[in-house]
């Protein structure tokens, strides 16, 4: 199916995200024939670039990301640049003129996508101006794509949403959570709802706990200024981790439509037990990396990074226990864990099934291994099922085995794959894998209660895990006290 024609206007066109993800993704869509020949891109930035400079920038970014140049000249010929001052009326009037002109030149039917890949403090002004100066006044669809962070907490997210909604309606807004574009995150629903052997067991009668880990090897790098105000809870938990939990926990939607899926996810978030006050320390653990070793190389601690306070109280690691108070999940902990400068880069989900009622193969000192379903999100993509079988030989002894399905390895982590899918979805008008305002609102409400406590109390033992480890000891104790342990993710 050919995607509709469209003009794509990218605010933040000279920035890092556009360079690393957006141009390579658009190029992939172009070479795969998934983008209509009727398309044009306007890059918006503060710098005074010419169209040629911009096109060269796009060419280089594609080359660096993909290494291929097939049809690159034709591709970049669709790119135009406008130097822009986000708060000047004049800039938007010029943008309107250029948009209308390209519309005609490429027969874009008035379809417009505005992609805000820049600092969120400008989101409100930009959307307001787009409407006020008539840039959105075209006969086709008008869609707004916004990158995270969507606010800093619930009040700021509400204010931002209110401002944006003055110019775009909810169904025109595509809030990016790039985890929702990952192949294996999208596979969660298929594994659950297309297999007779999982869905009947997918509840508190057969599942003892679910663990979601997203660990990173990278440190804060050059993002100290942003990260000091954010921390891992806002940066990863509020969006990516809670989204994965919602997909794991939701009821089967009656249809695979955007509205049905999103409303089931919202219902999960509504049943998330709020953790507040004194309880925070029983359900959540925070960590901050100190100096350590990554791949034999000594690396500095978080507090030594640029733009980070010497006594920073910002967490670079979070582990938590989420409880979903509904019929299906009552009593089943969902453990989540994420951190920077951990031992390995990996995102995995482990579903641990309850022990069978009676172990016929009881062997003192060697309990039956539990059945596990592991969903490998990245860097490998696939699923593994841990089962028990008979050990070959005379005795009836059991041994654990793993059934493995490895989806063909894409080219590792941070490929433009997720963005490619999400851009394509947006062009086709499919908002399923974007976050609805209600989801954003409920997850901020949950997270805010935890950050409130963390911000008002200094964590005395920071830094509490060395770079290159799996986080602070308290994260292991969180499961230990429930009689569980983190399954290895390496
Ligand atoms: C981003 C966070 O949303 O996700 C980053 O802001 C983090 O801090 C990144 O590094 C992780 O994404 P991925 O796809 O590499 O797991």
Short mmCIF file of C-alpha atoms and ligand atoms in Angstrom, two decimals, residues 21 148 177-179 182 214-216 218-219 223 226-227 235-236 239-240 340 345 347 378 413-414 418-419, ligand 1:
data_model
loop_
_atom_site.label_atom_id
_atom_site.label_comp_id
_atom_site.label_asym_id
_atom_site.label_seq_id
_atom_site.Cartn_x
_atom_site.Cartn_y
_atom_site.Cartn_z
CA UNK A 21 17.44 8.67 13.14
CA UNK A 148 9.83 13.26 24.53
CA UNK A 177 7.84 6.63 22.38
CA UNK A 178 10.47 4.97 20.26
CA UNK A 179 10.20 1.74 22.27
CA UNK A 182 10.77 -1.71 18.32
CA UNK A 214 16.41 -2.21 30.14
CA UNK A 215 20.07 -1.78 30.89
CA UNK A 216 22.50 0.47 29.08
CA UNK A 218 26.44 4.18 27.97
CA UNK A 219 26.75 6.76 30.70
CA UNK A 223 23.51 15.13 28.26
CA UNK A 226 19.08 17.51 30.66
CA UNK A 227 19.73 14.43 32.74
CA UNK A 235 13.91 9.46 31.29
CA UNK A 236 13.05 5.75 31.01
CA UNK A 239 7.60 6.27 29.20
CA UNK A 240 9.40 3.18 27.88
CA UNK A 340 23.05 3.64 32.75
CA UNK A 345 23.19 -3.27 26.92
CA UNK A 347 16.30 -5.01 27.06
CA UNK A 378 17.47 -5.87 22.08
CA UNK A 413 21.10 -1.42 18.75
CA UNK A 414 19.91 2.02 17.85
CA UNK A 418 11.96 1.95 15.31
CA UNK A 419 11.84 5.43 13.82
C1 LIG B 1 15.89 7.53 25.46
C2 LIG B 1 16.54 8.10 26.68
O1 LIG B 1 14.51 7.79 25.48
O2 LIG B 1 16.11 6.14 25.39
C3 LIG B 1 18.01 7.78 26.71
O3 LIG B 1 16.35 9.50 26.74
C4 LIG B 1 18.25 6.30 26.52
O4 LIG B 1 18.62 8.21 27.91
C5 LIG B 1 17.47 5.78 25.30
O5 LIG B 1 19.63 6.10 26.31
C6 LIG B 1 17.55 4.28 25.22
O6 LIG B 1 17.03 3.86 24.00
P1 LIG B 1 17.50 2.49 23.33
O7 LIG B 1 16.63 2.38 22.11
O8 LIG B 1 18.95 2.62 23.03
O9 LIG B 1 17.23 1.42 24.34
#
